[in-house]
Amino acid sequence: MSKVSQMRGVDTSGLRFRLVDAQTEVLGRLAAQLSKILQGKDKPTFAPNVDNGDVVVVINVEKINLTGNKHTGKVYTWHTGYVGGLKTRTVKDQLERAPEEVLRKAVQRMLPDNKLRVAPVREVCLVFCLE
């Protein structure tokens, strides 16, 4: 039994695995390409109500590029649920903490906001080199 079939919540029958190198790519353009692959829009059998996208493995996530002043200007905001619990973090800080989350959030927010959003997010494997 292969390790690929051990992916939690992903049916790997009929799926292709795509390897993408994010070293020289721009964040938004790469996320747009990955969202099309995850939805299956590049296949001739595309149907909007069926999840027939492929599994994507992205390497060198920590070396992804951002254009303009997005390193300091783009801010991630979330609320903890407590009074006065509004938290913010810039992309520069997030790239230092967890570089794979920047690309994961960009891809997730480009997918349609319905029940078919959950499975493609699981089908993205993000790998970063520890050099």
Tab-separated table of N, CA and C in Angstrom:
chain	number	residue	atom	x	y	z
A	1	MET	N	0.844	-1.182	0.000
A	1	MET	CA	0.000	0.000	0.000
A	1	MET	C	0.886	1.239	0.000
A	2	SER	N	0.611	2.154	-0.866
A	2	SER	CA	1.457	3.338	-0.972
A	2	SER	C	1.073	4.377	0.076
A	3	LYS	N	2.004	5.282	0.346
A	3	LYS	CA	1.747	6.340	1.319
A	3	LYS	C	0.775	7.365	0.779
A	4	VAL	N	0.610	7.426	-0.534
A	4	VAL	CA	-0.302	8.389	-1.132
A	4	VAL	C	-1.732	8.078	-0.730
A	5	SER	N	-2.071	6.810	-0.614
A	5	SER	CA	-3.434	6.445	-0.249
A	5	SER	C	-3.731	6.727	1.222
A	6	GLN	N	-2.715	7.125	1.996
A	6	GLN	CA	-2.906	7.407	3.407
A	6	GLN	C	-3.282	8.866	3.678
A	7	MET	N	-3.448	9.678	2.632
A	7	MET	CA	-3.826	11.076	2.836
A	7	MET	C	-5.226	11.131	3.440
A	8	ARG	N	-5.372	11.867	4.522
A	8	ARG	CA	-6.621	11.899	5.266
A	8	ARG	C	-7.708	12.654	4.506
A	9	GLY	N	-8.799	11.997	4.228
A	9	GLY	CA	-9.950	12.639	3.628
A	9	GLY	C	-9.835	12.905	2.144
A	10	VAL	N	-8.860	12.293	1.457
A	10	VAL	CA	-8.689	12.526	0.029
A	10	VAL	C	-8.759	11.196	-0.688
A	11	ASP	N	-9.678	11.081	-1.626
A	11	ASP	CA	-9.771	9.883	-2.447
A	11	ASP	C	-8.814	10.047	-3.615
A	12	THR	N	-7.762	9.220	-3.686
A	12	THR	CA	-6.701	9.402	-4.673
A	12	THR	C	-6.935	8.625	-5.959
A	13	SER	N	-8.073	7.970	-6.106
A	13	SER	CA	-8.317	7.234	-7.345
A	13	SER	C	-8.630	8.216	-8.473
A	14	GLY	N	-7.902	8.122	-9.554
A	14	GLY	CA	-8.116	8.991	-10.709
A	14	GLY	C	-7.484	10.362	-10.601
A	15	LEU	N	-6.674	10.599	-9.586
A	15	LEU	CA	-6.046	11.900	-9.409
A	15	LEU	C	-4.633	11.901	-9.983
A	16	ARG	N	-4.240	13.053	-10.494
A	16	ARG	CA	-2.854	13.253	-10.890
A	16	ARG	C	-2.186	14.098	-9.816
A	17	PHE	N	-0.904	13.879	-9.639
A	17	PHE	CA	-0.141	14.670	-8.693
A	17	PHE	C	0.714	15.646	-9.471
A	18	ARG	N	0.615	16.920	-9.130
A	18	ARG	CA	1.367	17.962	-9.824
A	18	ARG	C	2.414	18.525	-8.886
A	19	LEU	N	3.624	18.687	-9.374
A	19	LEU	CA	4.719	19.266	-8.602
A	19	LEU	C	4.976	20.668	-9.112
A	20	VAL	N	4.915	21.657	-8.221
A	20	VAL	CA	5.086	23.059	-8.587
A	20	VAL	C	6.217	23.641	-7.747
A	21	ASP	N	7.139	24.345	-8.399
A	21	ASP	CA	8.221	25.017	-7.693
A	21	ASP	C	7.856	26.495	-7.560
A	22	ALA	N	7.755	26.983	-6.323
A	22	ALA	CA	7.309	28.358	-6.056
A	22	ALA	C	8.464	29.319	-5.870
A	23	GLN	N	9.665	28.945	-6.280
A	23	GLN	CA	10.840	29.745	-5.983
A	23	GLN	C	10.809	31.119	-6.646
A	24	THR	N	10.433	31.216	-7.882
A	24	THR	CA	10.443	32.505	-8.581
A	24	THR	C	9.037	32.995	-8.913
A	25	GLU	N	8.026	32.412	-8.321
A	25	GLU	CA	6.645	32.760	-8.651
A	25	GLU	C	6.137	33.891	-7.759
A	26	VAL	N	5.176	34.633	-8.290
A	26	VAL	CA	4.494	35.685	-7.537
A	26	VAL	C	3.298	35.038	-6.830
A	27	LEU	N	3.044	35.439	-5.600
A	27	LEU	CA	2.047	34.792	-4.745
A	27	LEU	C	0.668	34.719	-5.387
A	28	GLY	N	0.123	35.823	-5.835
A	28	GLY	CA	-1.233	35.846	-6.365
A	28	GLY	C	-1.385	35.080	-7.660
A	29	ARG	N	-0.397	35.161	-8.528
A	29	ARG	CA	-0.472	34.447	-9.798
A	29	ARG	C	-0.363	32.945	-9.596
A	30	LEU	N	0.492	32.537	-8.678
A	30	LEU	CA	0.614	31.117	-8.378
A	30	LEU	C	-0.656	30.587	-7.724
A	31	ALA	N	-1.229	31.362	-6.814
A	31	ALA	CA	-2.461	30.937	-6.148
A	31	ALA	C	-3.610	30.804	-7.136
A	32	ALA	N	-3.677	31.680	-8.128
A	32	ALA	CA	-4.723	31.585	-9.145
A	32	ALA	C	-4.560	30.323	-9.985
A	33	GLN	N	-3.317	29.996	-10.348
A	33	GLN	CA	-3.069	28.770	-11.116
A	33	GLN	C	-3.401	27.532	-10.297
A	34	LEU	N	-3.020	27.540	-9.018
A	34	LEU	CA	-3.295	26.388	-8.169
A	34	LEU	C	-4.787	26.200	-7.935
A	35	SER	N	-5.537	27.278	-7.819
A	35	SER	CA	-6.982	27.143	-7.603
A	35	SER	C	-7.661	26.541	-8.831
A	36	LYS	N	-7.185	26.874	-10.017
A	36	LYS	CA	-7.746	26.261	-11.228
A	36	LYS	C	-7.448	24.768	-11.284
A	37	ILE	N	-6.224	24.390	-10.899
A	37	ILE	CA	-5.861	22.974	-10.899
A	37	ILE	C	-6.669	22.210	-9.855
A	38	LEU	N	-6.835	22.790	-8.664
A	38	LEU	CA	-7.561	22.116	-7.594
A	38	LEU	C	-9.044	21.955	-7.906
A	39	GLN	N	-9.623	22.878	-8.659
A	39	GLN	CA	-11.025	22.773	-9.036
A	39	GLN	C	-11.224	21.852	-10.229
A	40	GLY	N	-10.152	21.574	-10.967
A	40	GLY	CA	-10.262	20.727	-12.147
A	40	GLY	C	-10.667	21.484	-13.392
A	41	LYS	N	-10.487	22.795	-13.402
A	41	LYS	CA	-10.897	23.595	-14.554
A	41	LYS	C	-9.997	23.379	-15.763
A	42	ASP	N	-8.839	22.747	-15.571
A	42	ASP	CA	-7.951	22.484	-16.692
A	42	ASP	C	-8.234	21.135	-17.342
A	43	LYS	N	-9.221	20.404	-16.858
A	43	LYS	CA	-9.577	19.101	-17.419
A	43	LYS	C	-10.782	19.242	-18.349
A	44	PRO	N	-10.870	18.405	-19.367
A	44	PRO	CA	-12.044	18.468	-20.247
A	44	PRO	C	-13.311	17.943	-19.585
A	45	THR	N	-13.190	17.266	-18.456
A	45	THR	CA	-14.354	16.722	-17.763
A	45	THR	C	-14.824	17.631	-16.636
A	46	PHE	N	-14.514	18.926	-16.701
A	46	PHE	CA	-14.877	19.850	-15.627
A	46	PHE	C	-16.386	19.993	-15.515
A	47	ALA	N	-16.865	19.911	-14.290
A	47	ALA	CA	-18.256	20.211	-13.958
A	47	ALA	C	-18.229	21.017	-12.660
A	48	PRO	N	-18.973	22.110	-12.586
A	48	PRO	CA	-18.884	22.973	-11.405
A	48	PRO	C	-19.397	22.329	-10.121
A	49	ASN	N	-20.196	21.261	-10.219
A	49	ASN	CA	-20.748	20.647	-9.020
A	49	ASN	C	-19.994	19.387	-8.596
A	50	VAL	N	-18.868	19.078	-9.260
A	50	VAL	CA	-18.111	17.864	-8.959
A	50	VAL	C	-16.674	18.255	-8.638
A	51	ASP	N	-16.126	17.623	-7.594
A	51	ASP	CA	-14.731	17.860	-7.230
A	51	ASP	C	-13.870	16.862	-7.994
A	52	ASN	N	-13.280	17.300	-9.114
A	52	ASN	CA	-12.414	16.416	-9.890
A	52	ASN	C	-11.056	17.055	-10.140
A	53	GLY	N	-10.583	17.836	-9.173
A	53	GLY	CA	-9.279	18.473	-9.283
A	53	GLY	C	-8.160	17.515	-8.917
A	54	ASP	N	-6.931	17.956	-9.109
A	54	ASP	CA	-5.755	17.140	-8.852
A	54	ASP	C	-5.096	17.555	-7.545
A	55	VAL	N	-4.179	16.714	-7.077
A	55	VAL	CA	-3.397	17.007	-5.876
A	55	VAL	C	-2.163	17.785	-6.300
A	56	VAL	N	-1.858	18.867	-5.590
A	56	VAL	CA	-0.736	19.726	-5.938
A	56	VAL	C	0.282	19.697	-4.801
A	57	VAL	N	1.549	19.460	-5.150
A	57	VAL	CA	2.646	19.513	-4.197
A	57	VAL	C	3.494	20.723	-4.563
A	58	VAL	N	3.624	21.672	-3.640
A	58	VAL	CA	4.365	22.904	-3.891
A	58	VAL	C	5.641	22.862	-3.058
A	59	ILE	N	6.783	23.069	-3.721
A	59	ILE	CA	8.061	23.093	-3.005
A	59	ILE	C	8.624	24.513	-3.030
A	60	ASN	N	9.552	24.787	-2.136
A	60	ASN	CA	10.199	26.095	-1.988
A	60	ASN	C	9.188	27.205	-1.714
A	61	VAL	N	8.277	26.949	-0.805
A	61	VAL	CA	7.226	27.925	-0.487
A	61	VAL	C	7.811	29.168	0.182
A	62	GLU	N	8.875	28.999	0.947
A	62	GLU	CA	9.442	30.140	1.680
A	62	GLU	C	10.127	31.136	0.761
A	63	LYS	N	10.361	30.776	-0.507
A	63	LYS	CA	11.040	31.669	-1.449
A	63	LYS	C	10.069	32.345	-2.410
A	64	ILE	N	8.797	32.388	-2.060
A	64	ILE	CA	7.791	32.991	-2.939
A	64	ILE	C	7.953	34.507	-2.943
A	65	ASN	N	7.630	35.142	-4.060
A	65	ASN	CA	7.810	36.586	-4.230
A	65	ASN	C	6.483	37.317	-4.047
A	66	LEU	N	6.591	38.559	-3.604
A	66	LEU	CA	5.458	39.466	-3.509
A	66	LEU	C	5.815	40.742	-4.251
A	67	THR	N	4.841	41.328	-4.932
A	67	THR	CA	5.096	42.545	-5.685
A	67	THR	C	4.741	43.763	-4.849
A	68	GLY	N	5.332	44.887	-5.204
A	68	GLY	CA	5.023	46.149	-4.537
A	68	GLY	C	5.468	46.153	-3.096
A	69	ASN	N	4.687	46.812	-2.244
A	69	ASN	CA	5.027	46.907	-0.819
A	69	ASN	C	4.154	45.974	0.019
A	70	LYS	N	3.855	44.787	-0.525
A	70	LYS	CA	2.975	43.872	0.190
A	70	LYS	C	3.639	43.234	1.399
A	71	HIS	N	4.959	43.254	1.492
A	71	HIS	CA	5.619	42.685	2.664
A	71	HIS	C	5.208	43.416	3.934
A	72	THR	N	5.025	44.721	3.843
A	72	THR	CA	4.621	45.491	5.019
A	72	THR	C	3.188	46.001	4.915
A	73	GLY	N	2.654	46.122	3.708
A	73	GLY	CA	1.330	46.694	3.523
A	73	GLY	C	0.191	45.704	3.662
A	74	LYS	N	0.418	44.442	3.288
A	74	LYS	CA	-0.638	43.437	3.376
A	74	LYS	C	-0.691	42.906	4.801
A	75	VAL	N	-1.886	42.909	5.378
A	75	VAL	CA	-2.051	42.549	6.780
A	75	VAL	C	-3.125	41.469	6.897
A	76	TYR	N	-2.809	40.414	7.641
A	76	TYR	CA	-3.792	39.387	7.977
A	76	TYR	C	-4.432	39.769	9.306
A	77	THR	N	-5.764	39.727	9.351
A	77	THR	CA	-6.506	40.134	10.532
A	77	THR	C	-7.427	39.003	10.967
A	78	TRP	N	-7.477	38.736	12.268
A	78	TRP	CA	-8.401	37.749	12.807
A	78	TRP	C	-8.790	38.166	14.218
A	79	HIS	N	-9.855	37.569	14.712
A	79	HIS	CA	-10.347	37.904	16.044
A	79	HIS	C	-10.313	36.652	16.904
A	80	THR	N	-9.842	36.792	18.141
A	80	THR	CA	-9.703	35.648	19.033
A	80	THR	C	-11.019	35.217	19.655
A	81	GLY	N	-11.999	36.088	19.658
A	81	GLY	CA	-13.271	35.775	20.287
A	81	GLY	C	-13.444	36.453	21.627
A	82	TYR	N	-12.392	37.030	22.158
A	82	TYR	CA	-12.457	37.743	23.418
A	82	TYR	C	-12.603	39.242	23.161
A	83	VAL	N	-12.994	39.979	24.171
A	83	VAL	CA	-13.156	41.414	24.055
A	83	VAL	C	-11.797	42.044	23.789
A	84	GLY	N	-11.717	42.870	22.768
A	84	GLY	CA	-10.456	43.498	22.395
A	84	GLY	C	-9.452	42.528	21.790
A	85	GLY	N	-9.926	41.453	21.228
A	85	GLY	CA	-9.034	40.413	20.727
A	85	GLY	C	-8.771	40.473	19.241
A	86	LEU	N	-8.774	41.666	18.653
A	86	LEU	CA	-8.475	41.793	17.234
A	86	LEU	C	-6.964	41.733	17.047
A	87	LYS	N	-6.501	40.743	16.288
A	87	LYS	CA	-5.074	40.537	16.073
A	87	LYS	C	-4.734	40.809	14.619
A	88	THR	N	-3.556	41.341	14.375
A	88	THR	CA	-3.080	41.588	13.021
A	88	THR	C	-1.642	41.107	12.905
A	89	ARG	N	-1.275	40.722	11.685
A	89	ARG	CA	0.090	40.287	11.407
A	89	ARG	C	0.387	40.606	9.942
A	90	THR	N	1.553	41.184	9.680
A	90	THR	CA	1.930	41.492	8.304
A	90	THR	C	2.422	40.221	7.611
A	91	VAL	N	2.506	40.288	6.293
A	91	VAL	CA	2.975	39.147	5.515
A	91	VAL	C	4.437	38.846	5.841
A	92	LYS	N	5.213	39.880	6.111
A	92	LYS	CA	6.623	39.673	6.456
A	92	LYS	C	6.749	38.838	7.728
A	93	ASP	N	5.945	39.154	8.743
A	93	ASP	CA	5.963	38.378	9.980
A	93	ASP	C	5.450	36.957	9.755
A	94	GLN	N	4.429	36.817	8.927
A	94	GLN	CA	3.863	35.488	8.671
A	94	GLN	C	4.833	34.616	7.893
A	95	LEU	N	5.589	35.206	6.973
A	95	LEU	CA	6.586	34.440	6.230
A	95	LEU	C	7.703	33.943	7.140
A	96	GLU	N	8.011	34.692	8.190
A	96	GLU	CA	9.016	34.243	9.147
A	96	GLU	C	8.483	33.131	10.042
A	97	ARG	N	7.208	33.211	10.422
A	97	ARG	CA	6.618	32.208	11.315
A	97	ARG	C	6.268	30.922	10.569
A	98	ALA	N	5.413	31.021	9.562
A	98	ALA	CA	4.935	29.848	8.824
A	98	ALA	C	4.727	30.252	7.367
A	99	PRO	N	5.742	30.085	6.514
A	99	PRO	CA	5.616	30.544	5.132
A	99	PRO	C	4.568	29.779	4.327
A	100	GLU	N	4.264	28.547	4.723
A	100	GLU	CA	3.280	27.776	3.958
A	100	GLU	C	1.866	28.301	4.150
A	101	GLU	N	1.595	28.975	5.270
A	101	GLU	CA	0.250	29.487	5.518
A	101	GLU	C	-0.103	30.667	4.618
A	102	VAL	N	0.886	31.420	4.162
A	102	VAL	CA	0.622	32.545	3.262
A	102	VAL	C	0.046	32.020	1.950
A	103	LEU	N	0.673	30.999	1.381
A	103	LEU	CA	0.177	30.429	0.128
A	103	LEU	C	-1.121	29.666	0.347
A	104	ARG	N	-1.251	28.960	1.463
A	104	ARG	CA	-2.476	28.203	1.734
A	104	ARG	C	-3.684	29.135	1.834
A	105	LYS	N	-3.522	30.277	2.512
A	105	LYS	CA	-4.633	31.228	2.640
A	105	LYS	C	-4.961	31.875	1.301
A	106	ALA	N	-3.937	32.162	0.503
A	106	ALA	CA	-4.186	32.776	-0.798
A	106	ALA	C	-4.962	31.822	-1.709
A	107	VAL	N	-4.587	30.549	-1.694
A	107	VAL	CA	-5.288	29.565	-2.530
A	107	VAL	C	-6.697	29.341	-2.007
A	108	GLN	N	-6.855	29.224	-0.700
A	108	GLN	CA	-8.162	28.968	-0.120
A	108	GLN	C	-9.138	30.099	-0.421
A	109	ARG	N	-8.651	31.341	-0.400
A	109	ARG	CA	-9.536	32.477	-0.636
A	109	ARG	C	-9.855	32.676	-2.103
A	110	MET	N	-9.156	31.968	-3.008
A	110	MET	CA	-9.487	32.025	-4.436
A	110	MET	C	-10.444	30.915	-4.852
A	111	LEU	N	-10.716	29.966	-3.967
A	111	LEU	CA	-11.677	28.905	-4.266
A	111	LEU	C	-13.088	29.409	-3.996
A	112	PRO	N	-14.096	28.827	-4.650
A	112	PRO	CA	-15.468	29.283	-4.422
A	112	PRO	C	-15.907	29.022	-2.991
A	113	ASP	N	-16.731	29.896	-2.470
A	113	ASP	CA	-17.172	29.811	-1.081
A	113	ASP	C	-18.421	28.935	-0.988
A	114	ASN	N	-18.227	27.615	-1.100
A	114	ASN	CA	-19.316	26.661	-0.981
A	114	ASN	C	-18.770	25.352	-0.410
A	115	LYS	N	-19.538	24.287	-0.486
A	115	LYS	CA	-19.117	23.013	0.109
A	115	LYS	C	-17.928	22.391	-0.612
A	116	LEU	N	-17.671	22.787	-1.840
A	116	LEU	CA	-16.555	22.227	-2.589
A	116	LEU	C	-15.221	22.902	-2.254
A	117	ARG	N	-15.208	23.811	-1.295
A	117	ARG	CA	-13.968	24.489	-0.917
A	117	ARG	C	-13.123	23.629	0.022
A	118	VAL	N	-13.725	22.791	0.829
A	118	VAL	CA	-13.019	22.075	1.882
A	118	VAL	C	-12.051	21.039	1.317
A	119	ALA	N	-12.494	20.213	0.382
A	119	ALA	CA	-11.651	19.131	-0.134
A	119	ALA	C	-10.429	19.629	-0.901
A	120	PRO	N	-10.528	20.626	-1.791
A	120	PRO	CA	-9.324	21.069	-2.486
A	120	PRO	C	-8.260	21.657	-1.578
A	121	VAL	N	-8.650	22.262	-0.466
A	121	VAL	CA	-7.650	22.806	0.449
A	121	VAL	C	-6.846	21.671	1.065
A	122	ARG	N	-7.477	20.518	1.278
A	122	ARG	CA	-6.756	19.356	1.792
A	122	ARG	C	-5.811	18.774	0.751
A	123	GLU	N	-6.059	19.025	-0.525
A	123	GLU	CA	-5.279	18.423	-1.596
A	123	GLU	C	-4.042	19.236	-1.957
A	124	VAL	N	-3.722	20.251	-1.175
A	124	VAL	CA	-2.504	21.028	-1.404
A	124	VAL	C	-1.471	20.588	-0.372
A	125	CYS	N	-0.330	20.122	-0.836
A	125	CYS	CA	0.767	19.744	0.054
A	125	CYS	C	1.861	20.794	-0.127
A	126	LEU	N	2.161	21.526	0.930
A	126	LEU	CA	3.143	22.591	0.854
A	126	LEU	C	4.421	22.156	1.566
A	127	VAL	N	5.540	22.248	0.854
A	127	VAL	CA	6.821	21.793	1.392
A	127	VAL	C	7.792	22.957	1.325
A	128	PHE	N	8.515	23.199	2.421
A	128	PHE	CA	9.540	24.237	2.398
A	128	PHE	C	10.858	23.633	2.848
A	129	CYS	N	11.919	24.123	2.252
A	129	CYS	CA	13.263	23.591	2.503
A	129	CYS	C	13.853	24.248	3.737
A	130	LEU	N	14.539	23.487	4.543
A	130	LEU	CA	15.181	24.012	5.744
A	130	LEU	C	16.672	24.167	5.490
A	131	GLU	N	17.037	25.105	4.630
A	131	GLU	CA	18.440	25.317	4.284
A	131	GLU	C	18.954	26.580	4.923
